[in-house]
Tab-separated table of C-alpha atoms in Angstrom:
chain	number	residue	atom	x	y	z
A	1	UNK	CA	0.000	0.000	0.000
A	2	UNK	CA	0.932	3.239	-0.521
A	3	UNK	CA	2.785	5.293	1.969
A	4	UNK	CA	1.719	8.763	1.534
A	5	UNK	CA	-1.657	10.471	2.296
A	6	UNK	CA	-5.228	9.110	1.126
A	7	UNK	CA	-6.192	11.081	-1.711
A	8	UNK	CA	-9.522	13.098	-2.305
A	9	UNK	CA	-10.679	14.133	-6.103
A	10	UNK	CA	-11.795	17.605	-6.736
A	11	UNK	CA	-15.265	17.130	-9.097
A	12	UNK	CA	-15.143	19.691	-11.452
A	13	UNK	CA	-16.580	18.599	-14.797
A	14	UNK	CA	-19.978	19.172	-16.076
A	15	UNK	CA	-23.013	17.707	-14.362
A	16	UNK	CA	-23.747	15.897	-18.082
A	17	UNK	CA	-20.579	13.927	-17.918
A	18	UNK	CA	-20.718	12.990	-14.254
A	19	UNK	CA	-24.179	11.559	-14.649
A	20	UNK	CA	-23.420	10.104	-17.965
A	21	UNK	CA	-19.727	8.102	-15.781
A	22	UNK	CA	-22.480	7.137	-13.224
A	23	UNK	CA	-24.850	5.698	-15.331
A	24	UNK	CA	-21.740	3.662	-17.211
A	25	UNK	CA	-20.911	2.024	-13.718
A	26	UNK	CA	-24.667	0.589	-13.328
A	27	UNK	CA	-25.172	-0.631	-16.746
A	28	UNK	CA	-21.782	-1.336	-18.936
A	29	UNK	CA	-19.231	-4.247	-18.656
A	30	UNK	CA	-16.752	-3.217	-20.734
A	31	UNK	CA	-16.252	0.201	-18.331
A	32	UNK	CA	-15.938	-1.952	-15.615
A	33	UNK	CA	-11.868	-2.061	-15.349
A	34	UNK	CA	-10.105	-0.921	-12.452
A	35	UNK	CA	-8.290	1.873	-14.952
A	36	UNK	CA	-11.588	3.078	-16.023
A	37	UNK	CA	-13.159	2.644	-12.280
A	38	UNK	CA	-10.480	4.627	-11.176
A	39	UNK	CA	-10.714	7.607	-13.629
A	40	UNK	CA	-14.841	7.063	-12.745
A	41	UNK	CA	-13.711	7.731	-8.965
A	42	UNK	CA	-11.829	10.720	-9.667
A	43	UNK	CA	-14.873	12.275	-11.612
A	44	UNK	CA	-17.469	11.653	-8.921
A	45	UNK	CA	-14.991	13.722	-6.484
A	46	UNK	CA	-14.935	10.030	-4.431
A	47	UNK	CA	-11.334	9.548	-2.211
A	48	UNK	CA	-8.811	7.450	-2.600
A	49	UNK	CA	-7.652	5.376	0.736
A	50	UNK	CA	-5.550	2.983	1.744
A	51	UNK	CA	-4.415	0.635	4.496
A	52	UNK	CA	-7.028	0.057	7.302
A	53	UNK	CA	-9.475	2.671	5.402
A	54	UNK	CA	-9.026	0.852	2.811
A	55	UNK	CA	-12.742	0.111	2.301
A	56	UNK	CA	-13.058	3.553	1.319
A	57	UNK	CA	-11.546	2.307	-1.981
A	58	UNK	CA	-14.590	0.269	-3.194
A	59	UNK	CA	-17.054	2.550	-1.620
A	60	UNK	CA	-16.880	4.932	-4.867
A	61	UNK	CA	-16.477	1.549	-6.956
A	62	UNK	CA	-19.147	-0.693	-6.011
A	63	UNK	CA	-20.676	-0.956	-9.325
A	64	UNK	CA	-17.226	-1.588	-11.331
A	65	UNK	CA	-15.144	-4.235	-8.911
A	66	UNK	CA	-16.659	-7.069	-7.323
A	67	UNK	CA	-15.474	-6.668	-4.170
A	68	UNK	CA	-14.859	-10.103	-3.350
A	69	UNK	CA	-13.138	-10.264	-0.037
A	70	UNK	CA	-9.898	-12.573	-1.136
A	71	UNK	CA	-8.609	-10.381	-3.916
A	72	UNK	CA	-9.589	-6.744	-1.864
A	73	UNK	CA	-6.089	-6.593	-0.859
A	74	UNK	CA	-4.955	-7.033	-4.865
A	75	UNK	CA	-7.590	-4.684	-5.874
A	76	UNK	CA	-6.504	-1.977	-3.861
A	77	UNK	CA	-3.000	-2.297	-4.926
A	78	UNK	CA	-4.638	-2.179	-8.670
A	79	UNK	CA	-6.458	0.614	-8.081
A	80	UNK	CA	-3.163	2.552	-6.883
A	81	UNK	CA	-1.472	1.744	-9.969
A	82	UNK	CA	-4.051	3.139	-12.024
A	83	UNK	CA	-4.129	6.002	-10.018
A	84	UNK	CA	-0.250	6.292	-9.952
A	85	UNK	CA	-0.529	5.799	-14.408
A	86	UNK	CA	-3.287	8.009	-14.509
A	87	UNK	CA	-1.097	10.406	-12.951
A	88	UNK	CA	2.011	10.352	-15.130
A	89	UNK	CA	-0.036	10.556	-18.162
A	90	UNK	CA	-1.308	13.423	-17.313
A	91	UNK	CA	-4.892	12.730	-17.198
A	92	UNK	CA	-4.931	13.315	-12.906
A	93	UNK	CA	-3.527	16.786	-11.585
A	94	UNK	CA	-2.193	17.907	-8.529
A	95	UNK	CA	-4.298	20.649	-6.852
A	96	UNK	CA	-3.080	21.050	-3.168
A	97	UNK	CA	-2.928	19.139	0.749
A	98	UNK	CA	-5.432	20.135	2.552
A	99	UNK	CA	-6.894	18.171	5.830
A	100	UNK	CA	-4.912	15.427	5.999
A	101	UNK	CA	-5.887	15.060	2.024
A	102	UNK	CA	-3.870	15.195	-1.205
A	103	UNK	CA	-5.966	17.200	-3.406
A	104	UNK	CA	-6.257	15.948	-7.292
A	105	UNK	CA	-8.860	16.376	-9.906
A	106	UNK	CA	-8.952	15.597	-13.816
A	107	UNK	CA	-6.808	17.344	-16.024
A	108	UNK	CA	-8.252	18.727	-19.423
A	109	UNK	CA	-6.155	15.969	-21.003
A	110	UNK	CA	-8.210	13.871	-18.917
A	111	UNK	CA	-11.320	14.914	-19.498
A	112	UNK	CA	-10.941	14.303	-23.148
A	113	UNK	CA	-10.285	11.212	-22.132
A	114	UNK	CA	-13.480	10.710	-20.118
A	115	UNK	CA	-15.660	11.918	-22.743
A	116	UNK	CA	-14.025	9.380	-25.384
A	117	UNK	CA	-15.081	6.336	-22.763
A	118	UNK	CA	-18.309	7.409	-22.504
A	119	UNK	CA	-18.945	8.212	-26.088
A	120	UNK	CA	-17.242	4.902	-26.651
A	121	UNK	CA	-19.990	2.999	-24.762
A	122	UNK	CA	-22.653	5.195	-25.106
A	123	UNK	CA	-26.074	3.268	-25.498
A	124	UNK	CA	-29.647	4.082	-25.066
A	125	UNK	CA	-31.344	2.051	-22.303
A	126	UNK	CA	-34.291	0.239	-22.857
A	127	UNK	CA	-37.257	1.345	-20.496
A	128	UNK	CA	-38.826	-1.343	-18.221
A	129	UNK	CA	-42.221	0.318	-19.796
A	130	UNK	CA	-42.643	2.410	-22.856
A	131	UNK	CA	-44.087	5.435	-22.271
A	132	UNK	CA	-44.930	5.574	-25.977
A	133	UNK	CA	-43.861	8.413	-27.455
A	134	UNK	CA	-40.866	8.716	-29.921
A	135	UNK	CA	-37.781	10.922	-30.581
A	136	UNK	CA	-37.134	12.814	-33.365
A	137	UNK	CA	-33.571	13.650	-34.317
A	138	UNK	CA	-33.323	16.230	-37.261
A	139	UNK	CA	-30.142	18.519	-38.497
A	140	UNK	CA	-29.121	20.343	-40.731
A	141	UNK	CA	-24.746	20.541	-39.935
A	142	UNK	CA	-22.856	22.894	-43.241
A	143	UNK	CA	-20.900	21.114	-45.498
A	144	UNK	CA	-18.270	23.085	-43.512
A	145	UNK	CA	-18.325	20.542	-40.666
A	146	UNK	CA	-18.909	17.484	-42.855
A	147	UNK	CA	-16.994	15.211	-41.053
A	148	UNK	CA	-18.913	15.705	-37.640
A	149	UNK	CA	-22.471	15.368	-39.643
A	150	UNK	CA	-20.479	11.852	-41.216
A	151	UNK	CA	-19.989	11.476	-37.454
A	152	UNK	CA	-22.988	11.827	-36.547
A	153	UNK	CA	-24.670	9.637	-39.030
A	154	UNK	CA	-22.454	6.921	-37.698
A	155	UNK	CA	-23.041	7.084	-33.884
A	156	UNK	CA	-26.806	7.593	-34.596
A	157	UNK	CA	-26.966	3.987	-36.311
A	158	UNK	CA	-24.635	2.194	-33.664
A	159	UNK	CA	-26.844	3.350	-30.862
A	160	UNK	CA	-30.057	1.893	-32.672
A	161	UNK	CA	-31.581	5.296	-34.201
A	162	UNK	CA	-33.615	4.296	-37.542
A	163	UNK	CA	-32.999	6.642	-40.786
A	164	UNK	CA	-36.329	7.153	-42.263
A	165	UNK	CA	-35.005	9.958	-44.229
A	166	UNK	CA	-31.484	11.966	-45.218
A	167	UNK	CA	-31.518	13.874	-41.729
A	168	UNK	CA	-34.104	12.573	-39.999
A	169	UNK	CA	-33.814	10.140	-37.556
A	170	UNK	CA	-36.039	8.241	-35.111
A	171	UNK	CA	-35.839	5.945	-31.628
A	172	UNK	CA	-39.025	5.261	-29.324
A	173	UNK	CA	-36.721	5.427	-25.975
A	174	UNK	CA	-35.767	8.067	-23.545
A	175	UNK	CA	-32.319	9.434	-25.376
A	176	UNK	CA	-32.042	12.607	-24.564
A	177	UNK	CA	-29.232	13.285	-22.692
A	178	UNK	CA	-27.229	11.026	-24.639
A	179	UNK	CA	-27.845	12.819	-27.486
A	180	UNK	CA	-27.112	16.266	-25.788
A	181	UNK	CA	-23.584	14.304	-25.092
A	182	UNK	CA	-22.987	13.344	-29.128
A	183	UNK	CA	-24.037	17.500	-29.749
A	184	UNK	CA	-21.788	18.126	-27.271
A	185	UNK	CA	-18.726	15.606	-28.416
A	186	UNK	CA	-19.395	17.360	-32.314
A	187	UNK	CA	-19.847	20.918	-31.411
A	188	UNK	CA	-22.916	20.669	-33.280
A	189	UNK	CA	-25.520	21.766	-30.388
A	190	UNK	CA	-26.890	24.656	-32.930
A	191	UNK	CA	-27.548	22.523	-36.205
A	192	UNK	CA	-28.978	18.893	-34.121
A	193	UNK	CA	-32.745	18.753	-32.954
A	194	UNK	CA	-34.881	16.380	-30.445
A	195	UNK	CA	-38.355	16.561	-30.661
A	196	UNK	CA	-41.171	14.053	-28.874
A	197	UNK	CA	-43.477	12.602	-31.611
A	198	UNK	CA	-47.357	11.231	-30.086
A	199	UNK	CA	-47.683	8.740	-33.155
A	200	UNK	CA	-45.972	7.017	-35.508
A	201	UNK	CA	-47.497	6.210	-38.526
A	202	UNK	CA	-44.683	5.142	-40.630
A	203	UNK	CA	-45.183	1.277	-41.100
A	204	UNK	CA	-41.408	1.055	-41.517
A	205	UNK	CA	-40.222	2.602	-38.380
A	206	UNK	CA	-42.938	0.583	-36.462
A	207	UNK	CA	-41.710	-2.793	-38.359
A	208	UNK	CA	-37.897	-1.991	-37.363
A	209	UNK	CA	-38.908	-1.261	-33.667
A	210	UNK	CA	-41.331	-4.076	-32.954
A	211	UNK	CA	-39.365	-6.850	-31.509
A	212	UNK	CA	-38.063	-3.872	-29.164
A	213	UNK	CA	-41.201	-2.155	-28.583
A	214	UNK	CA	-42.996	-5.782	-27.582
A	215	UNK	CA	-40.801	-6.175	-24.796
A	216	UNK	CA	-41.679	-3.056	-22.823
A	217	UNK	CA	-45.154	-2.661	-23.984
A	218	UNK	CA	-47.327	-2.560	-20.839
C-alpha cells in the first residue's frame, strides 16, 4: 500500500458527464476495469484510501469491482497503480494538501479522455415500460463541418436510431441526454434537434422497432 496520504478528487466537470460516468458504472461491462473505475472515482470527487481505510476504496467503486473479499487486498493495490498511471499521463492533476488530504482532480487531457469512454460505450437504455412516445432527431450541420455530420450519421446507427429519411432520424426510448452528449462531443448543439413525436405512422419505423417495442409494452 501506498505510503503517503489518502487522496480526495476535486469534481469539477460538467453535471452531463458525471451523470453520464455514473450511469456507465450501473449498466456497462466493458467500463468496468479498475483503470476506467479509477478515472470514474476521480470524476465523482470520491477519495482514494488505503491501508485500514481501505474500504473507502470500493465505496466509490461498487458498481465496477466485485469486491470479493480474497482479492480486496490485490484490488486496492490495482487501483493505486491506475491512479499512480493516470497520474504520469497526465490525465490526474495535482491541486493542493489540505486536511490530511492530497488534493487531485482531472486534467483537461483527462477529461478528453473521459468523454471518449463514454462516447465509446454510449447506449440508449431500454425502459422497463414504454411510455410511448418517440424521438425525433433532425439537423441540418454545413458542409463546412462534414466530417462531424459523417460522425454523426455513424453514432446515430450504432446506438439503434432508424434513418427514415437523409436527416431525420427516429428511436421510441428516452435518449435525450445522450444525445445532448454526441451535440456536445461534435460541437454541433446549434444545427442537431430532439423533438417528442405522439404517433408514428410510418409502417417502416414501427416494423424496425417491434421486436423492441414488444418487450416493454405494458
Amino acid at each position: 500500500m501506498p505510503k503517503h496520504k489518502p487522496i480526495k478528487f476535486q469534481s469539477t466537470l460538467e453535471a452531463n458527464l458525471i451523470s453520464q460516468v455514473k450511469r456507465m458504472a450501473r449498466e456497462n461491462k466493458k467500463a468496468k476495469t479498475i483503470f476506467n473505475a479509477t478515472l470514474a472515482l476521480a470524476v465523482m470527487g470520491g477519495v482514494l484510501t488505503f491501508g485500514p481505510m481501505a474500504p473507502g476504496v470500493l465505496a466509490g467503486l461498487t458498481h465496477f469491482i466485485a469486491g470479493r473479499k480474497k482479492e480486496k487486498y490485490e484490488e486496492y493495490r490495482q487501483i493505486w497503480r491506475s491512479f499512480n498511471d493516470l497520474k504520469k499521463k497526465g490525465n490526474l492533476e495535482f491541486v493542493k494538501e489540505e486536511d490530511d488530504y492530497l488534493i487531485y482532480r482531472v486534467s483537461k487531457k483527462g477529461r478528453e479522455k473521459v468523454k471518449k469512454l463514454i462516447f465509446d460505450e454510449l447506449r440508449i437504455k431500454i425502459p422497463k415500460k414504454w411510455d410511448k412516445k418517440w424521438r425525433l432527431v433532425i439537423f441540418d450541420i454545413p458542409e463546412s463541418r462534414r466530417k462531424s455530420r459523417l460522425a454523426l450519421l455513424k453514432k446515430l446507427k450504432e446506438i439503434g436510431f432508424y434513418q427514415c429519411q437523409k436527416s431525420v432520424w427516429l428511436h421510441p426510448f428516452p435518449c435525450m441526454e445522450e444525445i445532448e452528449f454526441i451535440k456536445s462531443v461534435f460541437n454541433i448543439k446549434p444545427f442537431v434537434k430532439l423533438f417528442l413525436v405522439e404517433e408514428m405512422t410510418d409502417g417502416k419505423v414501427l416494423y424496425h422497432f417491434s421486436n423492441q417495442i414488444k418487450k416493454v409494452l405494458i
